[in-house]
Amino acid sequence: MLAELIETIAKIMFIFGVNMGFFTPILGWVERKQSAVMQDRVGANRADIFGFRVIGLLHILADAIKVLTKEDFVPAGANKFFHTLAPFISLTPALVTFAVIPFGGQYEIFGHKVNLVIADLDIGILFIFAFASLATYGTVLAGWSSNNNWSFLGGMRASAQMLSYEVAMGLSIIGVIMVYSSLKLTEIGAMQAEFFRWGIFLQPVGFILFLTCAIAENKRAPFDIPEAESEIVAGYFTEYSSMKFVMFWMGEFLEIVTISGIITTLFFGAWHIPFVSNEMLLSIFGFAGPDGANILTMLINIATFFVKIIFFIWLQMTIRWTLPRFRYDQIMKLGWKILLPLALINIFITGLVLLVK
Amino acid sequence: MNEYIPVLLMLLLAAGTSAGILVATTLIGPKKKFAEKMEPFECGESPIVSPKLRFSVKFYLIALFFVIFDIEAVFLYPWAVLFKQLGLFGFYVWKRGALEWQ
């Protein structure tokens, strides 16, 4: 019991530390630096300590200090309670969703079974969707409670867009569930040990549909119409300042990481390396004894998982800085008339193939 | 039920972090209030219309569609998990002639 509790707390601290201590701050820098590289600019490079600039990485520190010392502004006529609640709802679910994503398999270390997932829920995928859809409330509340016309427009746009793409996102995953017959993410991950059993080979359409819907759900370009800065100032968070403003960004960055985690787990073999099974790794590390071999295999699997996540973060950043923004009617048309029917057809064809086989 | 305790711990940690950031940002930082500054941002003008206006009925329709389709999607999940075992069992009622109108 005590060992389990310690293991759980260690896993929570690891995931929390990686998300809040590494991915969230570093993505703020990556967003600026990658866009700069793609647009042939230099990007953030001014912040320095004793003349050392460290390719702009010190901007993370500078921004944190700057933002914390800014005034927390609530406009007149705004609903103060909901204005404060909105960033809270945007950030909290984004942090929790990672709890069900496995970042490694199961290992036996010093007689103790370690399962590298914080909560091994039977309904893992449903849990993710349930918590991810809570972010809609944060966005809509932010737009509604600010008493600002731009915010209100952004909130309305966000509500309809996020609801539309949630339906298509839910349906795009069903093909994967049919193939693996499970909602448990650890089981789905374990079933992809063989390279050609990866989700991308069994559900290629499902992957493209899910990626599109997930980016739309996260409100990033080309679907960033709720905050469209060239039309409605900053959309739903126009009236936010200091850390409350940053909390929306943290939520968005965490969702990027979570989306990458889900894509890796469902479609890209979770913690498995192509053509290298865990048995092979264990025999390679046999020199370290059974426990040492298990620990080394575990570390390699965790590293593989995070390398894949970083690749999909890069992919989402590249999409964000490559494609121009859709018009609102185009977004609605894509969601309801193209992605939703495609998801249904995908379910139908998956069913046919599984029956014939 | 046991496996939900880690979720609860994670939720507490996440909510604590968010609340901590909110408290920190209200405590740190200057507070200078005057009427012109507290106006909602309207590109330099004083707002002439309140945002609490009627909005297009299309948004409402989308919300209704969402409820219909999302409930359908949720019902598909248990079917999808059991699909391999069920096979064509889904058509059982049809096969038994329940859809024949006589």
Tab-separated table of C-alpha atoms in Angstrom:
chain	number	residue	atom	x	y	z
A	1	MET	CA	0.000	0.000	0.000
A	2	LEU	CA	2.730	2.433	1.012
A	3	ALA	CA	4.868	1.408	-1.970
A	4	GLU	CA	1.889	2.020	-4.250
A	5	LEU	CA	1.293	5.459	-2.782
A	6	ILE	CA	4.946	6.402	-3.169
A	7	GLU	CA	4.902	5.121	-6.753
A	8	THR	CA	1.752	7.135	-7.557
A	9	ILE	CA	3.169	10.314	-6.052
A	10	ALA	CA	6.456	9.808	-7.913
A	11	LYS	CA	4.584	9.387	-11.214
A	12	ILE	CA	2.396	12.433	-10.556
A	13	MET	CA	5.433	14.557	-9.690
A	14	PHE	CA	7.248	13.321	-12.824
A	15	ILE	CA	4.367	14.102	-15.219
A	16	PHE	CA	3.573	17.367	-13.454
A	17	GLY	CA	7.221	18.384	-13.502
A	18	VAL	CA	7.663	17.503	-17.175
A	19	ASN	CA	4.485	19.350	-18.159
A	20	MET	CA	4.727	22.455	-15.985
A	21	GLY	CA	8.489	22.630	-15.571
A	22	PHE	CA	9.635	21.680	-19.069
A	23	PHE	CA	6.981	21.650	-21.809
A	24	THR	CA	4.936	24.723	-20.836
A	25	PRO	CA	7.829	27.187	-20.520
A	26	ILE	CA	9.843	25.725	-23.370
A	27	LEU	CA	6.891	25.780	-25.782
A	28	GLY	CA	6.524	29.531	-25.290
A	29	TRP	CA	10.081	29.833	-26.494
A	30	VAL	CA	9.659	27.217	-29.269
A	31	GLU	CA	6.581	28.991	-30.616
A	32	ARG	CA	8.522	32.239	-31.025
A	33	LYS	CA	11.789	30.723	-32.177
A	34	GLN	CA	10.291	28.220	-34.639
A	35	SER	CA	8.039	30.853	-36.197
A	36	ALA	CA	11.089	33.088	-36.499
A	37	VAL	CA	13.115	30.382	-38.228
A	38	MET	CA	10.241	29.573	-40.577
A	39	GLN	CA	9.781	33.251	-41.467
A	40	ASP	CA	13.518	33.930	-41.870
A	41	ARG	CA	13.713	36.147	-38.772
A	42	VAL	CA	16.034	35.952	-35.756
A	43	GLY	CA	13.338	35.696	-33.090
A	44	ALA	CA	13.569	36.307	-29.357
A	45	ASN	CA	17.250	36.847	-28.434
A	46	ARG	CA	17.444	40.035	-26.310
A	47	ALA	CA	17.188	38.839	-22.714
A	48	ASP	CA	20.643	38.269	-21.246
A	49	ILE	CA	22.388	37.591	-17.942
A	50	PHE	CA	25.915	39.132	-17.908
A	51	GLY	CA	25.852	39.154	-21.690
A	52	PHE	CA	24.973	35.471	-22.104
A	53	ARG	CA	21.890	35.112	-24.280
A	54	VAL	CA	21.635	31.280	-24.626
A	55	ILE	CA	19.703	31.449	-27.963
A	56	GLY	CA	16.847	33.387	-26.370
A	57	LEU	CA	16.088	30.788	-23.696
A	58	LEU	CA	16.403	33.442	-20.987
A	59	HIS	CA	13.231	35.033	-22.363
A	60	ILE	CA	11.315	32.330	-20.489
A	61	LEU	CA	12.657	33.739	-17.204
A	62	ALA	CA	12.246	37.353	-18.295
A	63	ASP	CA	8.649	36.755	-19.381
A	64	ALA	CA	7.769	34.998	-16.135
A	65	ILE	CA	9.061	37.930	-14.047
A	66	LYS	CA	7.475	40.521	-16.320
A	67	VAL	CA	4.069	38.847	-16.382
A	68	LEU	CA	3.965	38.267	-12.608
A	69	THR	CA	4.590	41.951	-11.866
A	70	LYS	CA	1.881	43.216	-14.244
A	71	GLU	CA	-1.419	44.582	-12.992
A	72	ASP	CA	-4.293	42.112	-12.736
A	73	PHE	CA	-6.997	43.974	-14.635
A	74	VAL	CA	-10.759	43.371	-14.501
A	75	PRO	CA	-12.783	45.774	-16.646
A	76	ALA	CA	-15.762	47.698	-15.268
A	77	GLY	CA	-19.032	45.847	-15.677
A	78	ALA	CA	-17.303	42.470	-15.942
A	79	ASN	CA	-18.545	39.578	-13.833
A	80	LYS	CA	-15.551	39.346	-11.536
A	81	PHE	CA	-16.193	35.795	-10.340
A	82	PHE	CA	-16.531	34.262	-13.808
A	83	HIS	CA	-13.735	36.477	-15.127
A	84	THR	CA	-11.421	34.839	-12.570
A	85	LEU	CA	-12.929	31.374	-12.961
A	86	ALA	CA	-12.366	31.226	-16.751
A	87	PRO	CA	-8.533	30.913	-16.738
A	88	PHE	CA	-8.833	28.424	-13.854
A	89	ILE	CA	-11.104	26.183	-15.960
A	90	SER	CA	-8.822	26.577	-18.975
A	91	LEU	CA	-5.700	25.421	-17.139
A	92	THR	CA	-6.883	22.797	-14.624
A	93	PRO	CA	-8.425	20.173	-16.997
A	94	ALA	CA	-5.445	20.534	-19.348
A	95	LEU	CA	-3.177	19.464	-16.472
A	96	VAL	CA	-5.374	16.550	-15.400
A	97	THR	CA	-5.915	14.876	-18.801
A	98	PHE	CA	-2.356	13.568	-18.920
A	99	ALA	CA	-3.140	11.348	-15.896
A	100	VAL	CA	-4.477	8.490	-18.051
A	101	ILE	CA	-1.860	8.578	-20.832
A	102	PRO	CA	0.727	5.792	-20.342
A	103	PHE	CA	4.326	6.976	-20.765
A	104	GLY	CA	5.761	3.464	-20.572
A	105	GLY	CA	4.786	-0.171	-20.181
A	106	GLN	CA	4.844	-2.442	-17.133
A	107	TYR	CA	8.110	-3.444	-15.474
A	108	GLU	CA	9.135	-5.528	-12.503
A	109	ILE	CA	11.765	-3.720	-10.470
A	110	PHE	CA	13.027	-5.136	-7.148
A	111	GLY	CA	9.955	-7.344	-6.878
A	112	HIS	CA	7.604	-4.402	-7.295
A	113	LYS	CA	5.376	-4.107	-10.379
A	114	VAL	CA	5.610	-0.645	-11.897
A	115	ASN	CA	2.882	0.471	-14.306
A	116	LEU	CA	3.944	3.706	-15.956
A	117	VAL	CA	0.614	5.507	-15.986
A	118	ILE	CA	-0.781	7.679	-13.212
A	119	ALA	CA	-4.322	6.265	-13.334
A	120	ASP	CA	-4.933	3.059	-15.301
A	121	LEU	CA	-8.626	3.701	-15.979
A	122	ASP	CA	-10.822	1.277	-17.961
A	123	ILE	CA	-12.444	4.273	-19.638
A	124	GLY	CA	-9.235	6.149	-20.429
A	125	ILE	CA	-10.353	7.649	-23.738
A	126	LEU	CA	-13.732	8.737	-22.372
A	127	PHE	CA	-11.937	10.350	-19.426
A	128	ILE	CA	-9.746	12.348	-21.807
A	129	PHE	CA	-12.739	13.568	-23.817
A	130	ALA	CA	-14.698	14.392	-20.674
A	131	PHE	CA	-11.913	16.549	-19.280
A	132	ALA	CA	-10.809	18.060	-22.596
A	133	SER	CA	-14.339	19.307	-23.284
A	134	LEU	CA	-14.340	21.217	-19.981
A	135	ALA	CA	-11.928	23.673	-21.644
A	136	THR	CA	-14.883	24.907	-23.721
A	137	TYR	CA	-16.393	26.388	-20.544
A	138	GLY	CA	-13.230	28.343	-19.815
A	139	THR	CA	-13.194	29.900	-23.271
A	140	VAL	CA	-16.903	30.708	-23.408
A	141	LEU	CA	-16.952	32.081	-19.851
A	142	ALA	CA	-13.927	34.277	-20.613
A	143	GLY	CA	-15.687	35.736	-23.647
A	144	TRP	CA	-19.001	36.200	-21.901
A	145	SER	CA	-17.852	37.605	-18.562
A	146	SER	CA	-15.477	40.289	-19.883
A	147	ASN	CA	-18.249	42.753	-20.834
A	148	ASN	CA	-16.351	43.468	-24.033
A	149	ASN	CA	-17.718	43.212	-27.570
A	150	TRP	CA	-14.593	41.590	-28.986
A	151	SER	CA	-14.456	39.053	-26.185
A	152	PHE	CA	-18.105	38.242	-26.647
A	153	LEU	CA	-17.653	37.628	-30.390
A	154	GLY	CA	-14.640	35.426	-29.683
A	155	GLY	CA	-16.549	33.473	-27.037
A	156	MET	CA	-19.480	32.867	-29.393
A	157	ARG	CA	-17.188	31.731	-32.183
A	158	ALA	CA	-15.305	29.453	-29.804
A	159	SER	CA	-18.481	27.853	-28.438
A	160	ALA	CA	-19.845	26.820	-31.848
A	161	GLN	CA	-16.431	25.785	-33.198
A	162	MET	CA	-15.413	23.673	-30.207
A	163	LEU	CA	-18.789	21.943	-30.008
A	164	SER	CA	-18.705	21.132	-33.730
A	165	TYR	CA	-15.256	19.606	-33.676
A	166	GLU	CA	-15.842	17.693	-30.465
A	167	VAL	CA	-18.427	15.543	-32.237
A	168	ALA	CA	-16.094	14.742	-35.134
A	169	MET	CA	-13.207	14.113	-32.726
A	170	GLY	CA	-15.261	11.654	-30.690
A	171	LEU	CA	-16.281	9.766	-33.831
A	172	SER	CA	-12.778	9.736	-35.365
A	173	ILE	CA	-11.468	7.636	-32.440
A	174	ILE	CA	-14.184	4.951	-32.684
A	175	GLY	CA	-12.338	3.177	-35.521
A	176	VAL	CA	-9.297	2.781	-33.242
A	177	ILE	CA	-11.471	1.421	-30.425
A	178	MET	CA	-13.054	-1.107	-32.815
A	179	VAL	CA	-9.642	-2.335	-33.972
A	180	TYR	CA	-8.141	-2.702	-30.475
A	181	SER	CA	-11.434	-3.543	-28.664
A	182	SER	CA	-10.465	-1.445	-25.644
A	183	LEU	CA	-10.862	1.988	-24.113
A	184	LYS	CA	-7.908	1.414	-21.806
A	185	LEU	CA	-4.918	3.372	-23.082
A	186	THR	CA	-2.352	1.031	-21.500
A	187	GLU	CA	-3.929	-1.940	-23.341
A	188	ILE	CA	-4.067	-0.039	-26.633
A	189	GLY	CA	-0.412	0.897	-26.173
A	190	ALA	CA	0.638	-2.677	-25.312
A	191	MET	CA	-1.150	-4.040	-28.404
A	192	GLN	CA	1.089	-1.922	-30.659
A	193	ALA	CA	4.304	-3.759	-29.794
A	194	GLU	CA	4.620	-4.967	-33.392
A	195	PHE	CA	5.462	-2.199	-35.871
A	196	PHE	CA	2.756	-3.071	-38.410
A	197	ARG	CA	0.091	-3.172	-35.689
A	198	TRP	CA	0.555	0.569	-35.039
A	199	GLY	CA	-2.642	2.599	-35.253
A	200	ILE	CA	-1.380	4.616	-38.195
A	201	PHE	CA	-1.350	1.477	-40.403
A	202	LEU	CA	-4.753	0.241	-39.197
A	203	GLN	CA	-6.493	3.630	-39.007
A	204	PRO	CA	-4.742	6.134	-41.327
A	205	VAL	CA	-7.941	8.136	-41.962
A	206	GLY	CA	-8.722	8.173	-38.266
A	207	PHE	CA	-5.317	9.730	-37.567
A	208	ILE	CA	-5.793	12.596	-40.022
A	209	LEU	CA	-9.333	13.243	-38.774
A	210	PHE	CA	-8.226	13.201	-35.139
A	211	LEU	CA	-5.260	15.516	-35.730
A	212	THR	CA	-7.462	18.030	-37.585
A	213	CYS	CA	-10.204	17.956	-34.953
A	214	ALA	CA	-7.709	18.165	-32.096
A	215	ILE	CA	-6.041	21.273	-33.548
A	216	ALA	CA	-9.484	22.840	-34.089
A	217	GLU	CA	-10.478	21.905	-30.534
A	218	ASN	CA	-7.309	23.588	-29.277
A	219	LYS	CA	-8.186	26.742	-31.279
A	220	ARG	CA	-4.788	27.019	-32.982
A	221	ALA	CA	-4.209	28.266	-36.508
A	222	PRO	CA	-5.641	27.463	-39.057
A	223	PHE	CA	-8.627	27.254	-36.670
A	224	ASP	CA	-7.785	30.244	-34.445
A	225	ILE	CA	-10.889	32.225	-35.406
A	226	PRO	CA	-12.001	32.687	-31.734
A	227	GLU	CA	-8.914	34.814	-31.070
A	228	ALA	CA	-8.343	36.066	-34.655
A	229	GLU	CA	-6.054	39.000	-33.789
A	230	SER	CA	-6.554	40.715	-37.155
A	231	GLU	CA	-10.351	40.875	-36.693
A	232	ILE	CA	-11.373	40.884	-33.025
A	233	VAL	CA	-8.212	42.114	-31.207
A	234	ALA	CA	-7.503	38.980	-29.123
A	235	GLY	CA	-10.932	37.392	-29.067
A	236	TYR	CA	-12.049	35.799	-25.846
A	237	PHE	CA	-9.015	36.883	-23.786
A	238	THR	CA	-8.869	40.534	-24.872
A	239	GLU	CA	-9.596	41.751	-21.311
A	240	TYR	CA	-7.081	39.514	-19.564
A	241	SER	CA	-3.714	40.612	-18.254
A	242	SER	CA	-0.823	39.348	-16.119
A	243	MET	CA	-0.833	35.637	-15.147
A	244	LYS	CA	-4.511	35.188	-16.031
A	245	PHE	CA	-3.603	35.895	-19.662
A	246	VAL	CA	-0.690	33.470	-19.456
A	247	MET	CA	-2.933	30.769	-17.953
A	248	PHE	CA	-4.853	30.583	-21.233
A	249	TRP	CA	-1.544	30.096	-23.046
A	250	MET	CA	-0.389	27.479	-20.553
A	251	GLY	CA	-3.641	25.621	-21.094
A	252	GLU	CA	-3.124	25.765	-24.844
A	253	PHE	CA	0.483	24.503	-24.635
A	254	LEU	CA	-0.508	21.702	-22.267
A	255	GLU	CA	-3.234	20.692	-24.687
A	256	ILE	CA	-0.631	20.515	-27.463
A	257	VAL	CA	1.377	18.120	-25.290
A	258	THR	CA	-1.723	16.096	-24.391
A	259	ILE	CA	-2.819	15.850	-28.035
A	260	SER	CA	0.678	14.642	-28.952
A	261	GLY	CA	0.453	12.091	-26.139
A	262	ILE	CA	-2.912	10.773	-27.337
A	263	ILE	CA	-1.721	10.596	-30.960
A	264	THR	CA	1.423	8.748	-29.881
A	265	THR	CA	-0.550	6.288	-27.752
A	266	LEU	CA	-3.352	5.600	-30.225
A	267	PHE	CA	-1.583	5.793	-33.584
A	268	PHE	CA	2.203	5.698	-33.211
A	269	GLY	CA	3.010	2.727	-31.030
A	270	ALA	CA	3.061	4.487	-27.631
A	271	TRP	CA	6.421	3.626	-25.973
A	272	HIS	CA	7.525	0.993	-28.525
A	273	ILE	CA	10.505	1.417	-30.853
A	274	PRO	CA	9.877	0.094	-34.401
A	275	PHE	CA	11.304	-3.427	-34.922
A	276	VAL	CA	12.885	-3.421	-31.422
A	277	SER	CA	10.770	-5.328	-28.919
A	278	ASN	CA	11.151	-4.993	-25.166
A	279	GLU	CA	12.422	-8.597	-25.007
A	280	MET	CA	15.323	-7.611	-27.275
A	281	LEU	CA	16.066	-4.586	-25.086
A	282	LEU	CA	15.991	-6.776	-21.973
A	283	SER	CA	18.469	-9.240	-23.496
A	284	ILE	CA	20.745	-6.399	-24.660
A	285	PHE	CA	20.782	-4.962	-21.129
A	286	GLY	CA	21.184	-8.443	-19.614
A	287	PHE	CA	24.665	-7.465	-18.342
A	288	ALA	CA	23.045	-5.213	-15.706
A	289	GLY	CA	21.191	-8.047	-14.002
A	290	PRO	CA	17.386	-8.531	-14.135
A	291	ASP	CA	16.538	-5.354	-12.193
A	292	GLY	CA	19.093	-3.221	-13.991
A	293	ALA	CA	17.876	-4.496	-17.372
A	294	ASN	CA	14.291	-3.641	-16.418
A	295	ILE	CA	15.257	-0.144	-15.287
A	296	LEU	CA	17.268	0.531	-18.465
A	297	THR	CA	14.419	-0.772	-20.670
A	298	MET	CA	11.979	1.419	-18.770
A	299	LEU	CA	14.163	4.506	-19.261
A	300	ILE	CA	14.533	3.766	-22.991
A	301	ASN	CA	10.755	3.335	-23.339
A	302	ILE	CA	10.046	6.616	-21.536
A	303	ALA	CA	12.605	8.374	-23.740
A	304	THR	CA	11.001	6.873	-26.880
A	305	PHE	CA	7.583	8.086	-25.785
A	306	PHE	CA	8.779	11.633	-25.175
A	307	VAL	CA	10.763	11.751	-28.434
A	308	LYS	CA	7.539	10.880	-30.259
A	309	ILE	CA	5.654	13.551	-28.291
A	310	ILE	CA	8.262	16.163	-29.202
A	311	PHE	CA	7.928	15.182	-32.867
A	312	PHE	CA	4.151	15.752	-32.788
A	313	ILE	CA	4.590	19.051	-30.942
A	314	TRP	CA	6.918	20.087	-33.758
A	315	LEU	CA	4.312	18.936	-36.309
A	316	GLN	CA	1.560	21.004	-34.663
A	317	MET	CA	3.822	24.058	-34.449
A	318	THR	CA	4.719	23.686	-38.134
A	319	ILE	CA	1.042	23.408	-39.114
A	320	ARG	CA	0.242	26.465	-36.986
A	321	TRP	CA	2.864	28.623	-38.728
A	322	THR	CA	2.272	27.261	-42.246
A	323	LEU	CA	-1.455	27.399	-42.926
A	324	PRO	CA	-3.495	30.621	-43.179
A	325	ARG	CA	-6.607	31.049	-41.052
A	326	PHE	CA	-9.929	29.592	-42.256
A	327	ARG	CA	-13.008	31.763	-42.591
A	328	TYR	CA	-15.752	30.971	-40.079
A	329	ASP	CA	-18.174	29.459	-42.589
A	330	GLN	CA	-15.324	27.325	-43.938
A	331	ILE	CA	-14.599	26.031	-40.424
A	332	MET	CA	-18.236	25.057	-39.910
A	333	LYS	CA	-18.424	23.468	-43.356
A	334	LEU	CA	-15.246	21.453	-42.762
A	335	GLY	CA	-16.453	20.240	-39.384
A	336	TRP	CA	-20.022	19.245	-40.164
A	337	LYS	CA	-19.974	18.438	-43.899
A	338	ILE	CA	-16.529	16.880	-44.407
A	339	LEU	CA	-14.981	15.592	-41.158
A	340	LEU	CA	-18.166	14.230	-39.572
A	341	PRO	CA	-19.279	12.194	-42.654
A	342	LEU	CA	-15.689	11.022	-43.189
A	343	ALA	CA	-15.545	9.819	-39.583
A	344	LEU	CA	-18.807	7.903	-40.044
A	345	ILE	CA	-17.582	6.361	-43.314
A	346	ASN	CA	-14.361	5.420	-41.531
A	347	ILE	CA	-16.347	3.601	-38.827
A	348	PHE	CA	-18.407	1.801	-41.494
A	349	ILE	CA	-15.372	0.672	-43.531
A	350	THR	CA	-13.504	-0.391	-40.371
A	351	GLY	CA	-16.512	-2.517	-39.414
A	352	LEU	CA	-16.680	-4.111	-42.886
A	353	VAL	CA	-12.968	-4.940	-42.920
A	354	LEU	CA	-13.105	-6.426	-39.397
A	355	LEU	CA	-16.138	-8.560	-40.342
A	356	VAL	CA	-14.589	-9.854	-43.579
A	357	LYS	CA	-11.293	-10.709	-41.851
B	1	MET	CA	-12.601	2.711	-7.305
B	2	ASN	CA	-9.000	2.517	-6.185
B	3	GLU	CA	-7.619	3.663	-9.527
B	4	TYR	CA	-9.492	6.960	-9.265
B	5	ILE	CA	-7.491	8.096	-6.231
B	6	PRO	CA	-4.479	9.107	-8.391
B	7	VAL	CA	-6.875	11.084	-10.611
B	8	LEU	CA	-8.178	12.858	-7.539
B	9	LEU	CA	-4.616	13.615	-6.398
B	10	MET	CA	-3.773	14.969	-9.851
B	11	LEU	CA	-6.942	17.083	-9.853
B	12	LEU	CA	-6.102	18.520	-6.435
B	13	LEU	CA	-2.557	19.319	-7.545
B	14	ALA	CA	-3.761	20.936	-10.784
B	15	ALA	CA	-6.497	22.953	-9.071
B	16	GLY	CA	-4.037	23.997	-6.365
B	17	THR	CA	-1.531	25.178	-8.969
B	18	SER	CA	-4.155	27.152	-10.881
B	19	ALA	CA	-5.555	28.696	-7.702
B	20	GLY	CA	-2.034	29.504	-6.509
B	21	ILE	CA	-1.237	31.321	-9.750
B	22	LEU	CA	-4.508	33.282	-9.495
B	23	VAL	CA	-3.807	34.308	-5.892
B	24	ALA	CA	-0.213	35.249	-6.733
B	25	THR	CA	-1.238	37.418	-9.656
B	26	THR	CA	-3.863	39.297	-7.632
B	27	LEU	CA	-1.395	39.946	-4.798
B	28	ILE	CA	1.685	40.902	-6.849
B	29	GLY	CA	1.586	43.788	-9.255
B	30	PRO	CA	0.352	47.382	-9.082
B	31	LYS	CA	-3.290	48.374	-8.653
B	32	LYS	CA	-4.184	51.785	-10.080
B	33	LYS	CA	-7.850	52.260	-10.874
B	34	PHE	CA	-9.467	55.186	-12.696
B	35	ALA	CA	-12.671	55.346	-14.726
B	36	GLU	CA	-11.178	55.663	-18.223
B	37	LYS	CA	-8.856	52.725	-17.699
B	38	MET	CA	-11.550	50.399	-16.409
B	39	GLU	CA	-13.606	50.772	-19.608
B	40	PRO	CA	-13.736	47.635	-21.754
B	41	PHE	CA	-11.282	47.761	-24.647
B	42	GLU	CA	-12.890	49.115	-27.786
B	43	CYS	CA	-9.870	50.311	-29.805
B	44	GLY	CA	-9.729	53.672	-27.989
B	45	GLU	CA	-13.420	54.544	-28.187
B	46	SER	CA	-15.902	54.415	-25.338
B	47	PRO	CA	-18.143	51.381	-25.905
B	48	ILE	CA	-21.470	52.462	-27.429
B	49	VAL	CA	-23.247	49.097	-27.338
B	50	SER	CA	-23.284	46.518	-24.584
B	51	PRO	CA	-22.069	43.043	-25.560
B	52	LYS	CA	-25.107	41.535	-23.821
B	53	LEU	CA	-27.110	41.616	-27.052
B	54	ARG	CA	-29.026	38.979	-28.951
B	55	PHE	CA	-26.831	36.710	-31.038
B	56	SER	CA	-27.474	34.742	-34.205
B	57	VAL	CA	-29.785	31.758	-33.797
B	58	LYS	CA	-27.252	29.657	-35.732
B	59	PHE	CA	-25.090	29.305	-32.614
B	60	TYR	CA	-28.090	27.911	-30.758
B	61	LEU	CA	-28.779	25.443	-33.579
B	62	ILE	CA	-25.175	24.234	-33.513
B	63	ALA	CA	-25.495	23.643	-29.768
B	64	LEU	CA	-28.615	21.533	-30.364
B	65	PHE	CA	-26.910	19.524	-33.126
B	66	PHE	CA	-24.005	18.965	-30.763
B	67	VAL	CA	-26.241	17.443	-28.106
B	68	ILE	CA	-27.851	15.071	-30.626
B	69	PHE	CA	-24.623	13.949	-32.276
B	70	ASP	CA	-22.570	13.730	-29.102
B	71	ILE	CA	-25.100	11.456	-27.407
B	72	GLU	CA	-25.000	9.249	-30.523
B	73	ALA	CA	-21.200	9.213	-30.356
B	74	VAL	CA	-21.234	8.213	-26.678
B	75	PHE	CA	-23.593	5.321	-27.447
B	76	LEU	CA	-21.182	4.160	-30.167
B	77	TYR	CA	-18.316	3.725	-27.657
B	78	PRO	CA	-19.530	0.546	-25.889
B	79	TRP	CA	-20.577	-0.903	-29.261
B	80	ALA	CA	-17.104	-0.177	-30.690
B	81	VAL	CA	-15.368	-1.889	-27.751
B	82	LEU	CA	-17.471	-5.036	-28.187
B	83	PHE	CA	-17.618	-4.928	-32.005
B	84	LYS	CA	-15.288	-7.890	-32.574
B	85	GLN	CA	-17.339	-10.121	-30.253
B	86	LEU	CA	-20.706	-8.915	-31.520
B	87	GLY	CA	-20.019	-9.160	-35.253
B	88	LEU	CA	-23.339	-8.928	-37.054
B	89	PHE	CA	-25.305	-9.294	-33.806
B	90	GLY	CA	-26.269	-5.644	-34.260
B	91	PHE	CA	-28.580	-6.774	-37.069
B	92	TYR	CA	-30.198	-9.453	-34.886
B	93	VAL	CA	-33.509	-7.620	-34.560
B	94	TRP	CA	-33.631	-7.122	-38.328
B	95	LYS	CA	-32.880	-10.808	-38.953
B	96	ARG	CA	-35.674	-11.914	-36.617
B	97	GLY	CA	-38.125	-9.956	-38.789
B	98	ALA	CA	-38.900	-7.204	-36.295
B	99	LEU	CA	-38.588	-4.636	-39.074
B	100	GLU	CA	-41.108	-6.406	-41.404
B	101	TRP	CA	-44.415	-4.530	-41.482
B	102	GLN	CA	-47.350	-6.890	-41.855
